[in-house]
mmCIF file of C-alpha atoms in Angstrom:
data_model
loop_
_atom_site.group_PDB
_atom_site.id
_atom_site.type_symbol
_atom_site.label_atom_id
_atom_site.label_comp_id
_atom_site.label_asym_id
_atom_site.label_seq_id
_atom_site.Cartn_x
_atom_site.Cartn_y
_atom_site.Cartn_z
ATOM 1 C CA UNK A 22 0.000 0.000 0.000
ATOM 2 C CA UNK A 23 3.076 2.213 0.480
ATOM 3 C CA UNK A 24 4.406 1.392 -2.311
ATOM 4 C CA UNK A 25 1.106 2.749 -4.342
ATOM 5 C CA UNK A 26 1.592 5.921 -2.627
ATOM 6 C CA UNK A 27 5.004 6.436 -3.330
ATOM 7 C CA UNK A 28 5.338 5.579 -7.162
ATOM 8 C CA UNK A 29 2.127 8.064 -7.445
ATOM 9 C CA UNK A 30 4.234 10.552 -5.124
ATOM 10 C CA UNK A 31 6.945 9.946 -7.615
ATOM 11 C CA UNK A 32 5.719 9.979 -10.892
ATOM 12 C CA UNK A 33 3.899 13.212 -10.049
ATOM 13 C CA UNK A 34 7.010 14.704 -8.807
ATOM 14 C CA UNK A 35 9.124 13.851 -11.393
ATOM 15 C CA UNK A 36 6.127 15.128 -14.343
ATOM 16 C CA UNK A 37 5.430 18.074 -12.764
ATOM 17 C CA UNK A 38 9.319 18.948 -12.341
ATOM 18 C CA UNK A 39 9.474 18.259 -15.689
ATOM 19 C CA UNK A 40 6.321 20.798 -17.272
ATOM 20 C CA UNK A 41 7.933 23.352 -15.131
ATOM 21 C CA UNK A 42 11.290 23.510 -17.166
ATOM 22 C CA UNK A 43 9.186 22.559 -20.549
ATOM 23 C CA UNK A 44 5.981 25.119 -20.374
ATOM 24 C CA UNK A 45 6.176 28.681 -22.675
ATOM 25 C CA UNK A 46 4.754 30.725 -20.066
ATOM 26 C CA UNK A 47 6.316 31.611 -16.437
ATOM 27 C CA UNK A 48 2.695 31.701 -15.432
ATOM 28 C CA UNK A 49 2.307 27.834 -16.390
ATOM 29 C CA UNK A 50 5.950 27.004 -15.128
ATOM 30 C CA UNK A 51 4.938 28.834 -11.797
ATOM 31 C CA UNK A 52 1.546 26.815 -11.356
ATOM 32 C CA UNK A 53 3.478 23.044 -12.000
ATOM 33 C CA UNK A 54 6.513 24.495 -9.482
ATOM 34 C CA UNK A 55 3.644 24.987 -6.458
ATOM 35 C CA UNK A 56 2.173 21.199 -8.099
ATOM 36 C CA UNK A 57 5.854 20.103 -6.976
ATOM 37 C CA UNK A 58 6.075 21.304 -4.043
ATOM 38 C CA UNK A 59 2.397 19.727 -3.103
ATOM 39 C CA UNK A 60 3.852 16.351 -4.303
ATOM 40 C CA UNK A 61 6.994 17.148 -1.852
ATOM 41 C CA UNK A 62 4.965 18.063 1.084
ATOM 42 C CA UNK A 63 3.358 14.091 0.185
ATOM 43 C CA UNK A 64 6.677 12.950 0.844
ATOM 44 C CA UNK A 65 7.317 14.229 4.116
ATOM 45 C CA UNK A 66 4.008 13.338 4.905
ATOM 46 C CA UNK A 67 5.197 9.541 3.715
ATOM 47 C CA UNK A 68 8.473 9.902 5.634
ATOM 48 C CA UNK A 69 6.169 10.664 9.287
ATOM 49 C CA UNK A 70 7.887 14.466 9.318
ATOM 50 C CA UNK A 71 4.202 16.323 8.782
ATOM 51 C CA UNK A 72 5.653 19.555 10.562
ATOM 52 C CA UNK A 73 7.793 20.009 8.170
ATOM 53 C CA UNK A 74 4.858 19.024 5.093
ATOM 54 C CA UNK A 75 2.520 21.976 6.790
ATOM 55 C CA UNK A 76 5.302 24.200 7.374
ATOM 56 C CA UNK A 77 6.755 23.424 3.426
ATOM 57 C CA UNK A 78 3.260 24.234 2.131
ATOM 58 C CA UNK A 79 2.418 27.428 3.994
ATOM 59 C CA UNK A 80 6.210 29.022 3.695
ATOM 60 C CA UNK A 81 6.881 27.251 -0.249
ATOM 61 C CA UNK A 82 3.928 27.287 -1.707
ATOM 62 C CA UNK A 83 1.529 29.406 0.340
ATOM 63 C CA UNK A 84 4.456 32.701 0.154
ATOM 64 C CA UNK A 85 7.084 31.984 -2.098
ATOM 65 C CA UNK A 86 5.830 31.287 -5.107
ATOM 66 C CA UNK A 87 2.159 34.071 -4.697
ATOM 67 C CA UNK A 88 5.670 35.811 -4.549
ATOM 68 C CA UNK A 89 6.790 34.731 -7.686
ATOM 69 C CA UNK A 90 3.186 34.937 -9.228
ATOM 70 C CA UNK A 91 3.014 38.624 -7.774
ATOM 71 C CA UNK A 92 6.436 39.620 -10.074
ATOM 72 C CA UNK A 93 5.800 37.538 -13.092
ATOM 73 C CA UNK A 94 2.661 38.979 -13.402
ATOM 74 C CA UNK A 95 3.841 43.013 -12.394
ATOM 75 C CA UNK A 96 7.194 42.705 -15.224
ATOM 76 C CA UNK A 97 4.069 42.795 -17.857
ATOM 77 C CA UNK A 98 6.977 41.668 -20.389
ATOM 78 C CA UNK A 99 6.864 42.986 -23.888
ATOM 79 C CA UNK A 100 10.113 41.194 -25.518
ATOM 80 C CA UNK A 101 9.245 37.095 -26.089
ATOM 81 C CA UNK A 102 11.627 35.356 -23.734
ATOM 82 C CA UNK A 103 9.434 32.256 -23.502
ATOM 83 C CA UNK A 104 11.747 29.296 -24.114
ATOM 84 C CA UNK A 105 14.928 26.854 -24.116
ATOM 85 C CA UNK A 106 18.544 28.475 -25.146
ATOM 86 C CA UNK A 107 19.600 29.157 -28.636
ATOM 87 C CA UNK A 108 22.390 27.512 -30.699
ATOM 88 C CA UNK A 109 23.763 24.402 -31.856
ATOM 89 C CA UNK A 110 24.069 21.572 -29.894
ATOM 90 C CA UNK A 111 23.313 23.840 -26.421
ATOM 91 C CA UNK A 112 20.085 22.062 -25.479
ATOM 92 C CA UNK A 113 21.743 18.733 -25.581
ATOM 93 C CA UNK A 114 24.810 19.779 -23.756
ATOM 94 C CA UNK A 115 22.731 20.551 -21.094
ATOM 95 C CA UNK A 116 20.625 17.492 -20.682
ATOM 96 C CA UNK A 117 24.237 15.866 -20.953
ATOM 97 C CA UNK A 118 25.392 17.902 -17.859
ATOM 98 C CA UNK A 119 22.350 17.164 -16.101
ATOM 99 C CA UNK A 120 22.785 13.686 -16.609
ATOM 100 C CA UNK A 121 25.961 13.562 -15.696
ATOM 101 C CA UNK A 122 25.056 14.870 -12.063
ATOM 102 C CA UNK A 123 22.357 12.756 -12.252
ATOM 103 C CA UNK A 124 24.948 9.821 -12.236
ATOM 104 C CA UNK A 125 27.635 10.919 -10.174
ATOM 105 C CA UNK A 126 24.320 11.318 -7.390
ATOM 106 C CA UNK A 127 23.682 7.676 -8.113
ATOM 107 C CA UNK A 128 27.246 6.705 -7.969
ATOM 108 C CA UNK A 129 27.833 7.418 -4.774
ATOM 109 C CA UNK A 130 24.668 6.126 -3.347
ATOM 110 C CA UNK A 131 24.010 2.427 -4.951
ATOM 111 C CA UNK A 132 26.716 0.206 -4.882
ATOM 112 C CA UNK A 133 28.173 0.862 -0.947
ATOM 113 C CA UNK A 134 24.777 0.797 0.671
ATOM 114 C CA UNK A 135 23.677 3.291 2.944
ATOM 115 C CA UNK A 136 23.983 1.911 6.457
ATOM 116 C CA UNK A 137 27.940 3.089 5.828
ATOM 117 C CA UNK A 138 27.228 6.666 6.662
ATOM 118 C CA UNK A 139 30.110 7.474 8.921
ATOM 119 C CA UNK A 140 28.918 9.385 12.599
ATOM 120 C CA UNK A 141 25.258 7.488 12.387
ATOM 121 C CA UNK A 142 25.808 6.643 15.484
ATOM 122 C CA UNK A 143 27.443 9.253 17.173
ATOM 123 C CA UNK A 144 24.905 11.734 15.653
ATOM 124 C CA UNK A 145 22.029 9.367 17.043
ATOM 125 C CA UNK A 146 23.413 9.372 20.600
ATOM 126 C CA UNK A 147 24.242 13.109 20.904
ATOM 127 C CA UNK A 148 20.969 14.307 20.187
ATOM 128 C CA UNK A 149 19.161 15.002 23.461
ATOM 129 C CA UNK A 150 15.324 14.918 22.696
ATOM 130 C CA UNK A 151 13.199 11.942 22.626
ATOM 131 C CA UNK A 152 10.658 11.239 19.646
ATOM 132 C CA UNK A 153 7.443 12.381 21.311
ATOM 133 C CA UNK A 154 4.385 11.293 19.781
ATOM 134 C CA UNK A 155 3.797 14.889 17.562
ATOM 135 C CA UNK A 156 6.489 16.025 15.347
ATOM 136 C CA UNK A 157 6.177 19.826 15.729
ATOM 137 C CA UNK A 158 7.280 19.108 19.614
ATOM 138 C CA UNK A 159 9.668 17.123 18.610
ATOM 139 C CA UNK A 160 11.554 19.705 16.223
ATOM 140 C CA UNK A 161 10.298 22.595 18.847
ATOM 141 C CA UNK A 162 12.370 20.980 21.984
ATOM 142 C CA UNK A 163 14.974 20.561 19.616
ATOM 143 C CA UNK A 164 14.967 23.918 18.069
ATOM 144 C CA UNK A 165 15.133 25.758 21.100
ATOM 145 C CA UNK A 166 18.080 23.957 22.696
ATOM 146 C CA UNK A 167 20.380 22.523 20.729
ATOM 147 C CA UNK A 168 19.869 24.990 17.536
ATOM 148 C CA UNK A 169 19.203 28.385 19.429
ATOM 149 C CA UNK A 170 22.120 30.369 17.942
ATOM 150 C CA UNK A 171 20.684 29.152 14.409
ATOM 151 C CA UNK A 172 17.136 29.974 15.263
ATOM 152 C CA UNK A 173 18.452 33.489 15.825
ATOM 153 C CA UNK A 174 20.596 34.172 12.947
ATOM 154 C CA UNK A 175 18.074 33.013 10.907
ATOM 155 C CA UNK A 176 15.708 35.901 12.290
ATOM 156 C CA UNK A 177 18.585 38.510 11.921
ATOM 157 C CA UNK A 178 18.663 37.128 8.276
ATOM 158 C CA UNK A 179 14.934 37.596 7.521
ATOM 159 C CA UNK A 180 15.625 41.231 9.265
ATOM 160 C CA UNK A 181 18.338 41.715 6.369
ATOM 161 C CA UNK A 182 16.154 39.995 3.681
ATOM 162 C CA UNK A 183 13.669 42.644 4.016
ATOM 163 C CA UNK A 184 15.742 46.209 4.722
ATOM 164 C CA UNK A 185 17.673 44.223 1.135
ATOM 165 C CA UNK A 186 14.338 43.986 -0.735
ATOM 166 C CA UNK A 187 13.133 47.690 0.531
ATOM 167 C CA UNK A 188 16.691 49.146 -0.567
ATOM 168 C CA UNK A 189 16.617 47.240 -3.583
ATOM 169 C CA UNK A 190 13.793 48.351 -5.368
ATOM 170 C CA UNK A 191 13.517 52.358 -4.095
ATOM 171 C CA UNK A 192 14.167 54.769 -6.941
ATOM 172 C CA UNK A 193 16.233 57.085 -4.982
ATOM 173 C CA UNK A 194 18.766 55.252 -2.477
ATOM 174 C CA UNK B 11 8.492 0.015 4.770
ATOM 175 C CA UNK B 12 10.648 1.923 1.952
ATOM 176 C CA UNK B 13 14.155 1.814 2.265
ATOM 177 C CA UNK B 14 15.985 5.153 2.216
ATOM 178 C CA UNK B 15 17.563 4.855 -1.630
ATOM 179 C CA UNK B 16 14.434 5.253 -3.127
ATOM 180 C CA UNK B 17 13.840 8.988 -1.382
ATOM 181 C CA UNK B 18 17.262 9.430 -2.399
ATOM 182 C CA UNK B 19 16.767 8.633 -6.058
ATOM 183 C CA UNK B 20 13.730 10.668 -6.276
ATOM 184 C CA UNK B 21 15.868 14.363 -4.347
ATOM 185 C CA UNK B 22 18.610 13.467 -6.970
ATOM 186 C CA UNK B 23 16.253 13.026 -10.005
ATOM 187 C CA UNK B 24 14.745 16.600 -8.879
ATOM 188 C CA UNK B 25 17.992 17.826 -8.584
ATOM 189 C CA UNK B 26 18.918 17.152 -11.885
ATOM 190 C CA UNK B 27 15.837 18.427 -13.230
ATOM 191 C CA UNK B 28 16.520 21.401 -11.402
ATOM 192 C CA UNK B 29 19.982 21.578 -13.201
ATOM 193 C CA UNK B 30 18.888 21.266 -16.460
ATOM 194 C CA UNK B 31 16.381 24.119 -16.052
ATOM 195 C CA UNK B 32 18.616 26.016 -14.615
ATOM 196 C CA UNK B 33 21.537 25.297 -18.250
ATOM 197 C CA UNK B 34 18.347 24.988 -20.413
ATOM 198 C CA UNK B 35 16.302 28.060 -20.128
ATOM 199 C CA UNK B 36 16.323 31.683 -21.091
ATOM 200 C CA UNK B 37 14.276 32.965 -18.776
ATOM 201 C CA UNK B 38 15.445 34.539 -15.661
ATOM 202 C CA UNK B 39 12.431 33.978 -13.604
ATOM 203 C CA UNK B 40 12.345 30.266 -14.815
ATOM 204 C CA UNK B 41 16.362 29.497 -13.826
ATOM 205 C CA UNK B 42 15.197 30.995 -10.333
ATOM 206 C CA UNK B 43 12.268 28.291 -10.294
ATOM 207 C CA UNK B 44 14.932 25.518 -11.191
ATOM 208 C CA UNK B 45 16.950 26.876 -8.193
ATOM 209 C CA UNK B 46 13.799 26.520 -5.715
ATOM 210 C CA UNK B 47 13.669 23.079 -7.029
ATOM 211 C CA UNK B 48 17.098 21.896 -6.238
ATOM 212 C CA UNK B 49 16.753 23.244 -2.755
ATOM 213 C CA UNK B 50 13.631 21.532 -2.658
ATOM 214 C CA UNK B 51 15.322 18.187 -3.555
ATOM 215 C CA UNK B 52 18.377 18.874 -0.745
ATOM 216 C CA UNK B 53 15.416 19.033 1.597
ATOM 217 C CA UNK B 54 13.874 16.344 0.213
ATOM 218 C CA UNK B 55 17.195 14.212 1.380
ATOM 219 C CA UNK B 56 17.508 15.842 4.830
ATOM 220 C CA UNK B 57 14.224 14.361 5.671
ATOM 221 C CA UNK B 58 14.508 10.962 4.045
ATOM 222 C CA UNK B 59 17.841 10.852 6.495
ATOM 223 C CA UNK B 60 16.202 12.054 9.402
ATOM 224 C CA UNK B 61 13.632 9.332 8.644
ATOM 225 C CA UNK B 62 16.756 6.592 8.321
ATOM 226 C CA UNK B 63 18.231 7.740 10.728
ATOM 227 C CA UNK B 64 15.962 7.973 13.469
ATOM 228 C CA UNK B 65 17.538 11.779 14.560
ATOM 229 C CA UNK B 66 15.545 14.842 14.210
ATOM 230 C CA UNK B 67 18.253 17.374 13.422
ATOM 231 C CA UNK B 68 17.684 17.270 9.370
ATOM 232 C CA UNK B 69 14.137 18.027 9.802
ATOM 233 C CA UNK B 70 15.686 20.850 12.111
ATOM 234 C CA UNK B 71 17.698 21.899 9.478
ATOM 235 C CA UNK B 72 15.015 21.631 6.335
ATOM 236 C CA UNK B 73 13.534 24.883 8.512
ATOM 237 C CA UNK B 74 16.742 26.355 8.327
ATOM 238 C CA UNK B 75 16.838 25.915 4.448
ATOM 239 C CA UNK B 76 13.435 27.300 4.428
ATOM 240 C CA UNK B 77 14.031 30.071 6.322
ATOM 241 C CA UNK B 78 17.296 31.238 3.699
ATOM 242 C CA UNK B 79 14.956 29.570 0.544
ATOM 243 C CA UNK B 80 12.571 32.649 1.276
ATOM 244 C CA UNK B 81 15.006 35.545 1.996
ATOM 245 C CA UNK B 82 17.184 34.801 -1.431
ATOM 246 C CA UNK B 83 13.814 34.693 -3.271
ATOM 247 C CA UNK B 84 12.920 37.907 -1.867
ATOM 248 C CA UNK B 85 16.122 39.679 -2.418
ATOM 249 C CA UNK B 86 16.663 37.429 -5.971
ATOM 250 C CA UNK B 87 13.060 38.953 -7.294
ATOM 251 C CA UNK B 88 13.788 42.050 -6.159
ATOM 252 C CA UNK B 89 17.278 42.374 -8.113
ATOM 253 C CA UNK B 90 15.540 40.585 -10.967
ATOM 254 C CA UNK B 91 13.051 43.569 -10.852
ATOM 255 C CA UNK B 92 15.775 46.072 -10.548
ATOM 256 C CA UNK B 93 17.168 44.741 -13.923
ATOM 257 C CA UNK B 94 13.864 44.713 -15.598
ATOM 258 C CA UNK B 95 13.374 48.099 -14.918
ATOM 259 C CA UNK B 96 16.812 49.170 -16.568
ATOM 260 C CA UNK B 97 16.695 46.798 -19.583
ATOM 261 C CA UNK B 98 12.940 45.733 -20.027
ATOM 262 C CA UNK B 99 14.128 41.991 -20.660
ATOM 263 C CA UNK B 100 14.348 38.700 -18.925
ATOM 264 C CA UNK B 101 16.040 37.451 -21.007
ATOM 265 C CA UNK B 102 19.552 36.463 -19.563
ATOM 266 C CA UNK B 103 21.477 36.691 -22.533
ATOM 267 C CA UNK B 104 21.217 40.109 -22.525
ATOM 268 C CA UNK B 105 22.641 40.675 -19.177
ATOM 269 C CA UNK B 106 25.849 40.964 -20.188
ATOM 270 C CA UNK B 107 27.392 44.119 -18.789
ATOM 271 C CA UNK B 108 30.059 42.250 -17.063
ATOM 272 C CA UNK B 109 31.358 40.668 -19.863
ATOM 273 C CA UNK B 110 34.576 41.419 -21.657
#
């Protein structure tokens, strides 16, 4: 029954990836990106993280991307930029590239088997929170103990982010 | 009960896919997409590994590559914006002022 659920997950993820790079419009390749990120938040769902699936859908596709929408529909774009690059052979050297990556990812990961991840272990003993029975307590008691000085900087960041995007985009500095 | 190289195959198939949009298109809204993607398939593999793993910290640190995902797409649009503004293209063959 698993299984059902994640080929569907997969194949979903995989077309939709694949109609965002492909479609004309940035409208259309917008619309399949937030169909991605629905089939993502399935996975986490699948992998008993659904914290991190609520959080992924409100933050990715809930802001980011009515983000996106908001600027590819304000640049009201006169010159036709809809499509792949231009000249001979480029379209193919890229697939080629992205193959390549594609096999150097599966190099590394099928024939040694993945239980020979070195600090397992260690990593799995030094963490100091138990798996309670919700995952958003879980990642809270962790959050706010071990990964404090993160938690922070990543607020000072979001502080930057936003004095960035208000400097940015002022006509007069 | 799926074992973990399957969630791994599926973050590196997005990744590539996010690579070749990224060498593939013209568009500079569209290679900023690609770049969501790939982030989306690194956090795809934190959580497959916190799942293997039986630890919570790469679930703790998906947030943290949430939390950066959203402030380079604000400042990202906002320069892509700025650009717009001075050349009325996305096109990013024509951002070229830095070349030789």
């Amino acid at each position: 029954m698993i299984w059902v659920v994640f080929i569907i997950l997969t194949l979903g993820l995989i077309s939709s990836a694949v109609m965002v790079i492909y479609q004309k419009s940035p409208v259309h390749s917008a619309l399949f990106l937030i169909l991605t990120f629905l089939f993502l938040a399935g996975f986490y769902l699948l992998l008993g993280a659904e914290f991190v699936a609520f959080v992924h859908i409100i933050v990715y596709a809930g802001a980011i991307m009515v983000l996106f929408l908001f600027v590819i529909m304000l640049l009201n774009l006169k010159t036709d930029v809809r499509g792949f690059v231009h000249g001979p052979g480029k379209k193919f050297l890229a697939l080629f590239l992205g193959g390549i990556i594609l096999f150097l990812m599966m190099v590394m990961l099928l024939p040694r088997g993945i239980d020979a991840v070195p600090g397992a272990e260690t990593s799995a003993k030094m963490t100091d929170t138990e798996f309670r029975q919700d995952n958003t307590e879980s990642i809270g008691l962790l959050l706010y103990s071990r990964y404090i000085l993160p938690f922070e900087i990543a607020s000072i960041l979001l502080v930057v982010a936003m004095i960035g995007g208000v400097v940015l985009t002022k006509k007069e500095i | 009960m799926i074992p973990v190289e399957f969630y791994l195959t599926v973050a590196a198939i997005l990744f590539s896919i996010g690579v070749i949009g990224v060498l593939i298109k013209r568009n500079a809204l569209i290679i900023f997409m690609s770049i969501e993607m790939m982030l989306n398939a690194v956090n795809l593999t934190f959580v497959s590994f916190s799942h293997h793993l039986k630890v919570l910290d790469g679930q703790v640190f998906v947030f943290f590559v949430m939390a950066v995902a959203a402030a380079e797409v604000a400042i990202g649009l906002a320069i892509i914006v700025r650009i717009v503004r001075n050349k009325d293209t996305v096109n990013v063959d024509e951002m070229n002022l830095m070349k030789w």
